[in-house]
Each structure stands twice: as C-alpha cells, then as structure tokens.
Tab-separated table of N, CA, C and O in Angstrom:
chain	number	residue	atom	x	y	z
A	1	MET	N	0.907	-1.241	-0.011
A	1	MET	CA	0.297	0.045	0.548
A	1	MET	C	0.956	1.386	-0.020
A	1	MET	O	2.037	1.224	0.470
A	2	ILE	N	0.846	2.021	-0.977
A	2	ILE	CA	1.511	3.468	-0.990
A	2	ILE	C	1.202	4.209	0.430
A	2	ILE	O	-0.207	5.383	0.923
A	3	LYS	N	2.052	4.603	0.822
A	3	LYS	CA	1.772	5.684	2.089
A	3	LYS	C	1.565	7.155	1.537
A	3	LYS	O	2.769	8.102	0.471
A	4	VAL	N	0.537	7.543	1.633
A	4	VAL	CA	0.274	9.296	1.170
A	4	VAL	C	0.768	9.790	2.849
A	4	VAL	O	0.116	10.142	3.561
A	5	THR	N	1.559	11.219	2.102
A	5	THR	CA	1.531	12.068	3.168
A	5	THR	C	0.258	13.251	2.789
A	5	THR	O	-0.074	13.219	1.814
A	6	HIS	N	0.497	14.485	3.884
A	6	HIS	CA	-0.502	15.293	3.753
A	6	HIS	C	-0.033	16.423	2.976
A	6	HIS	O	-0.476	17.239	1.757
A	7	ALA	N	1.078	16.469	3.108
A	7	ALA	CA	2.546	17.324	1.681
A	7	ALA	C	1.718	16.615	0.176
A	7	ALA	O	2.102	18.085	-0.805
A	8	ARG	N	1.549	15.414	0.334
A	8	ARG	CA	1.285	15.169	-0.986
A	8	ARG	C	0.597	15.799	-1.551
A	8	ARG	O	0.721	15.729	-3.162
A	9	LEU	N	-0.700	15.387	-0.916
A	9	LEU	CA	-2.118	15.965	-0.883
A	9	LEU	C	-2.277	17.398	-1.750
A	9	LEU	O	-2.087	17.758	-2.936
A	10	GLU	N	-1.125	17.646	-0.438
A	10	GLU	CA	-0.922	19.688	-0.671
A	10	GLU	C	-0.578	19.715	-2.580
A	10	GLU	O	-1.102	20.760	-2.825
A	11	PHE	N	0.405	19.277	-2.428
A	11	PHE	CA	1.238	18.653	-3.703
A	11	PHE	C	0.414	18.824	-5.070
A	11	PHE	O	0.308	19.980	-5.962
A	12	LEU	N	-0.691	17.924	-5.114
A	12	LEU	CA	-1.201	17.357	-5.985
A	12	LEU	C	-2.339	18.353	-6.519
A	12	LEU	O	-2.618	18.986	-7.454
A	13	VAL	N	-2.671	18.522	-5.137
A	13	VAL	CA	-3.836	19.920	-5.273
A	13	VAL	C	-3.329	21.644	-6.108
A	13	VAL	O	-4.230	21.469	-7.042
A	14	ARG	N	-1.893	21.682	-5.541
A	14	ARG	CA	-1.509	22.858	-6.123
A	14	ARG	C	-1.472	22.562	-8.002
A	14	ARG	O	-1.849	23.789	-8.335
A	15	VAL	N	-0.962	21.716	-8.178
A	15	VAL	CA	-0.401	21.461	-9.336
A	15	VAL	C	-1.988	20.921	-10.288
A	15	VAL	O	-1.960	21.946	-11.267
A	16	ILE	N	-2.978	20.605	-9.755
A	16	ILE	CA	-4.324	20.422	-10.231
A	16	ILE	C	-4.950	21.970	-10.477
A	16	ILE	O	-5.377	21.907	-11.740
A	17	ARG	N	-5.011	22.858	-10.051
A	17	ARG	CA	-5.516	23.971	-9.575
A	17	ARG	C	-5.014	24.619	-10.644
A	17	ARG	O	-5.290	25.505	-11.371
A	18	LYS	N	-3.325	24.704	-10.985
A	18	LYS	CA	-2.492	25.256	-11.952
A	18	LYS	C	-2.665	24.717	-13.599
A	18	LYS	O	-2.656	25.738	-14.613
A	19	GLU	N	-3.419	23.244	-13.263
A	19	GLU	CA	-3.117	22.696	-14.533
A	19	GLU	C	-4.999	23.202	-14.612
A	19	GLU	O	-5.143	23.766	-16.495
A	20	ILE	N	-5.907	23.360	-13.790
A	20	ILE	CA	-7.074	23.981	-14.661
A	20	ILE	C	-7.106	25.779	-14.646
A	20	ILE	O	-7.425	25.786	-15.673
A	21	GLU	N	-6.259	26.116	-13.819
A	21	GLU	CA	-5.712	27.798	-14.616
A	21	GLU	C	-5.242	27.982	-16.610
A	21	GLU	O	-5.884	27.950	-17.337
A	22	HIS	N	-4.807	26.820	-16.465
A	22	HIS	CA	-4.063	27.033	-18.100
A	22	HIS	C	-5.354	26.056	-19.172
A	22	HIS	O	-5.515	26.979	-19.927
A	23	LEU	N	-5.680	25.490	-18.608
A	23	LEU	CA	-7.092	24.834	-19.312
A	23	LEU	C	-8.175	26.040	-19.479
A	23	LEU	O	-8.360	25.807	-20.919
A	24	VAL	N	-8.459	27.090	-18.255
A	24	VAL	CA	-9.341	27.965	-18.638
A	24	VAL	C	-9.018	28.993	-19.921
A	24	VAL	O	-9.505	29.486	-20.871
A	25	PHE	N	-7.317	29.236	-19.412
A	25	PHE	CA	-7.166	30.109	-20.378
A	25	PHE	C	-6.985	29.902	-22.070
A	25	PHE	O	-7.545	30.280	-22.856
A	26	ALA	N	-6.849	28.296	-21.413
A	26	ALA	CA	-6.577	28.056	-23.336
A	26	ALA	C	-8.357	27.157	-23.947
A	26	ALA	O	-8.589	28.050	-25.101
A	27	GLN	N	-9.605	26.936	-23.003
A	27	GLN	CA	-10.588	27.047	-23.385
A	27	GLN	C	-11.287	28.793	-23.535
A	27	GLN	O	-11.895	28.462	-24.887
A	28	GLN	N	-11.158	29.226	-23.536
A	28	GLN	CA	-11.299	31.171	-23.916
A	28	GLN	C	-10.387	31.208	-24.967
A	28	GLN	O	-11.848	31.894	-26.215
A	29	SER	N	-9.414	30.713	-25.170
A	29	SER	CA	-8.707	31.307	-26.396
A	29	SER	C	-9.265	30.203	-27.418
A	29	SER	O	-9.586	30.705	-28.804
A	30	VAL	N	-10.196	28.964	-27.724
A	30	VAL	CA	-10.941	28.065	-28.746
A	30	VAL	C	-12.268	28.361	-28.213
A	30	VAL	O	-13.083	28.707	-29.427
A	31	PHE	N	-12.837	28.413	-27.307
A	31	PHE	CA	-14.592	28.242	-27.104
A	31	PHE	C	-15.511	29.497	-27.451
A	31	PHE	O	-16.668	29.944	-27.176
A	32	LEU	N	-14.334	31.236	-27.303
A	32	LEU	CA	-14.921	32.352	-26.765
A	32	LEU	C	-14.973	32.801	-28.269
A	32	LEU	O	-13.939	32.856	-28.754
A	33	PRO	N	-16.138	33.419	-29.044
A	33	PRO	CA	-17.514	33.182	-28.540
A	33	PRO	C	-17.686	31.942	-28.659
A	33	PRO	O	-18.654	31.754	-27.993
A	34	CYS	N	-17.478	31.136	-29.308
A	34	CYS	CA	-18.230	29.454	-29.543
A	34	CYS	C	-17.096	28.757	-30.792
A	34	CYS	O	-16.524	29.544	-31.695
A	35	PHE	N	-16.883	27.745	-30.949
A	35	PHE	CA	-16.286	27.156	-31.451
A	35	PHE	C	-17.436	26.324	-32.360
A	35	PHE	O	-18.209	25.293	-32.305
A	36	THR	N	-17.186	26.458	-33.659
A	36	THR	CA	-18.080	25.739	-34.762
A	36	THR	C	-17.646	24.649	-35.730
A	36	THR	O	-16.773	24.718	-35.800
A	37	SER	N	-18.611	23.945	-36.429
A	37	SER	CA	-18.349	23.267	-37.414
A	37	SER	C	-17.120	23.591	-38.303
A	37	SER	O	-16.422	22.997	-38.731
A	38	ASP	N	-17.719	24.913	-38.668
A	38	ASP	CA	-16.706	25.816	-39.543
A	38	ASP	C	-15.296	26.195	-39.267
A	38	ASP	O	-14.151	25.572	-39.782
A	39	HIS	N	-15.530	26.519	-37.788
A	39	HIS	CA	-13.596	26.249	-37.399
A	39	HIS	C	-12.834	24.855	-37.810
A	39	HIS	O	-11.642	25.076	-37.355
A	40	ALA	N	-13.579	24.066	-37.691
A	40	ALA	CA	-12.577	22.331	-36.973
A	40	ALA	C	-12.625	22.478	-38.511
A	40	ALA	O	-11.418	22.336	-38.948
A	41	LEU	N	-13.798	23.283	-40.072
A	41	LEU	CA	-13.199	22.392	-40.894
A	41	LEU	C	-11.638	23.339	-41.177
A	41	LEU	O	-11.340	22.930	-42.516
A	42	ALA	N	-11.415	24.412	-41.139
A	42	ALA	CA	-10.810	25.215	-41.312
A	42	ALA	C	-9.351	24.885	-40.465
A	42	ALA	O	-8.785	26.391	-40.700
A	43	LEU	N	-9.174	24.417	-39.764
A	43	LEU	CA	-8.049	23.981	-38.774
A	43	LEU	C	-7.061	24.495	-39.590
A	43	LEU	O	-5.818	24.987	-39.399
A	44	ASP	N	-7.121	23.382	-40.878
A	44	ASP	CA	-5.801	23.206	-41.562
A	44	ASP	C	-5.153	24.861	-42.139
A	44	ASP	O	-4.272	24.940	-43.066
A	45	GLN	N	-6.128	25.975	-41.812
A	45	GLN	CA	-6.162	26.891	-42.843
A	45	GLN	C	-5.463	28.282	-42.168
A	45	GLN	O	-5.174	29.101	-42.357
A	46	ASP	N	-5.575	27.665	-40.815
A	46	ASP	CA	-5.259	28.999	-39.534
A	46	ASP	C	-4.592	28.235	-38.747
A	46	ASP	O	-5.079	27.739	-37.251
A	47	PRO	N	-3.086	28.176	-39.152
A	47	PRO	CA	-2.294	27.371	-38.116
A	47	PRO	C	-2.226	27.800	-36.366
A	47	PRO	O	-1.895	27.197	-35.254
A	48	GLU	N	-2.184	29.253	-36.402
A	48	GLU	CA	-2.386	29.880	-34.923
A	48	GLU	C	-3.450	29.235	-33.932
A	48	GLU	O	-3.473	28.773	-33.029
A	49	PHE	N	-4.903	29.114	-35.170
A	49	PHE	CA	-5.798	28.610	-34.120
A	49	PHE	C	-5.791	26.974	-34.046
A	49	PHE	O	-6.292	26.667	-32.857
A	50	ALA	N	-5.344	26.555	-34.316
A	50	ALA	CA	-5.072	25.131	-34.395
A	50	ALA	C	-4.211	24.789	-33.214
A	50	ALA	O	-3.648	23.851	-33.301
A	51	MET	N	-3.144	25.998	-33.066
A	51	MET	CA	-2.525	25.673	-32.283
A	51	MET	C	-3.065	26.151	-30.523
A	51	MET	O	-2.520	25.152	-29.946
A	52	LYS	N	-4.157	26.666	-30.743
A	52	LYS	CA	-4.835	26.987	-29.645
A	52	LYS	C	-5.627	26.009	-29.241
A	52	LYS	O	-5.863	25.656	-28.008
A	53	VAL	N	-6.097	25.353	-30.402
A	53	VAL	CA	-6.915	23.929	-30.313
A	53	VAL	C	-5.698	22.709	-29.659
A	53	VAL	O	-6.257	22.281	-28.687
A	54	GLU	N	-4.886	22.619	-29.974
A	54	GLU	CA	-3.983	21.551	-29.575
A	54	GLU	C	-3.054	22.004	-27.888
A	54	GLU	O	-3.212	21.310	-27.474
A	55	ALA	N	-3.339	23.436	-27.890
A	55	ALA	CA	-3.159	23.501	-26.538
A	55	ALA	C	-4.446	23.425	-25.295
A	55	ALA	O	-3.629	22.558	-24.625
A	56	PHE	N	-5.113	23.718	-25.797
A	56	PHE	CA	-6.894	23.346	-25.335
A	56	PHE	C	-6.687	21.681	-24.825
A	56	PHE	O	-6.827	20.913	-23.763
A	57	SER	N	-6.769	20.777	-25.849
A	57	SER	CA	-6.792	19.488	-26.217
A	57	SER	C	-5.492	19.012	-24.957
A	57	SER	O	-5.535	17.883	-24.397
A	58	SER	N	-4.777	19.510	-25.368
A	58	SER	CA	-2.913	19.016	-24.333
A	58	SER	C	-3.257	19.390	-23.256
A	58	SER	O	-3.216	18.372	-22.288
A	59	ARG	N	-3.980	20.679	-22.847
A	59	ARG	CA	-3.989	20.919	-21.596
A	59	ARG	C	-5.194	19.608	-20.696
A	59	ARG	O	-5.105	19.402	-19.562
A	60	PHE	N	-6.218	19.463	-21.375
A	60	PHE	CA	-7.197	18.481	-21.082
A	60	PHE	C	-6.742	17.652	-20.443
A	60	PHE	O	-7.122	16.935	-19.776
A	61	ALA	N	-5.957	16.767	-21.038
A	61	ALA	CA	-5.408	15.338	-21.227
A	61	ALA	C	-4.807	15.563	-20.623
A	61	ALA	O	-4.674	14.385	-19.144
A	62	ARG	N	-3.730	16.326	-20.132
A	62	ARG	CA	-2.638	16.768	-18.644
A	62	ARG	C	-3.614	16.249	-17.976
A	62	ARG	O	-3.437	15.551	-16.617
A	63	LEU	N	-4.503	17.498	-17.472
A	63	LEU	CA	-5.291	17.344	-16.169
A	63	LEU	C	-6.254	15.915	-15.690
A	63	LEU	O	-5.872	15.446	-14.998
A	64	GLN	N	-6.500	15.303	-16.908
A	64	GLN	CA	-7.095	14.082	-17.338
A	64	GLN	C	-6.175	13.019	-16.714
A	64	GLN	O	-6.973	12.591	-16.043
A	65	ASP	N	-5.508	13.140	-16.899
A	65	ASP	CA	-3.992	12.356	-16.728
A	65	ASP	C	-3.662	12.436	-15.508
A	65	ASP	O	-3.641	11.080	-14.335
A	66	THR	N	-3.345	13.835	-14.595
A	66	THR	CA	-3.085	13.840	-13.439
A	66	THR	C	-3.724	13.595	-12.399
A	66	THR	O	-3.515	12.797	-11.396
A	67	VAL	N	-5.191	13.758	-12.471
A	67	VAL	CA	-6.190	13.445	-11.671
A	67	VAL	C	-6.359	11.613	-11.597
A	67	VAL	O	-6.472	10.938	-10.351
A	68	GLY	N	-6.444	11.312	-12.699
A	68	GLY	CA	-6.876	10.073	-12.607
A	68	GLY	C	-5.279	8.963	-12.588
A	68	GLY	O	-5.611	8.026	-11.533
A	69	ASP	N	-4.081	9.569	-12.874
A	69	ASP	CA	-3.350	8.603	-12.812
A	69	ASP	C	-2.270	8.800	-10.932
A	69	ASP	O	-1.846	7.802	-10.270
A	70	LYS	N	-2.238	9.983	-10.586
A	70	LYS	CA	-1.752	10.599	-9.420
A	70	LYS	C	-2.868	10.556	-8.199
A	70	LYS	O	-2.982	10.231	-7.495
A	71	LEU	N	-4.246	11.865	-8.760
A	71	LEU	CA	-4.948	12.262	-7.476
A	71	LEU	C	-5.553	10.962	-6.805
A	71	LEU	O	-6.039	10.157	-5.548
A	72	LEU	N	-6.758	10.043	-7.580
A	72	LEU	CA	-7.257	9.661	-7.311
A	72	LEU	C	-6.860	7.708	-6.902
A	72	LEU	O	-7.824	7.449	-5.612
A	73	PRO	N	-6.031	7.452	-7.061
A	73	PRO	CA	-5.185	6.722	-6.451
A	73	PRO	C	-5.256	6.886	-5.372
A	73	PRO	O	-4.317	5.666	-4.136
A	74	VAL	N	-4.211	8.109	-5.053
A	74	VAL	CA	-4.063	8.524	-3.468
A	74	VAL	C	-5.370	8.547	-2.469
A	74	VAL	O	-5.470	8.251	-1.098
C-alpha cells in the first residue's frame, strides 16, 4: 500500500489547480465566443488557431491524466 502524506496531497492539489488555470485560459482562446464546425473544417488553414486547439486538448488530457493517475489512486 502506498503511504500518502498530507504534503503529497497538498502538492497534487496545487498542481491540479494550476493545470485548471491553464486549461481555462486555453478554453477561452478556443471557445469564446464559440467553436463551430466551420472552425473545425478550417483548422488546416489557420495554424495559429489550430495551435490554440492543440493547447486546449493537450491541457485537458494532462489534467485528466494527473487526476486519474496521481490524485485518485491516493
């Protein structure tokens, strides 16, 4: 069994909060005012917007991995 310290949980909470902040920033870059099918179809023509979508999806996956692989097991 893994011994979990209070400090470890505090660390994970800080990391997850920071990941959420970054995710919200990326979300605002992609979904405000809204993300439409036209945006999706035009990603190959707008590399800057495509990078914003990639940043959002990467940050979402990172947050999901951190919660699933690190926080939930403890």
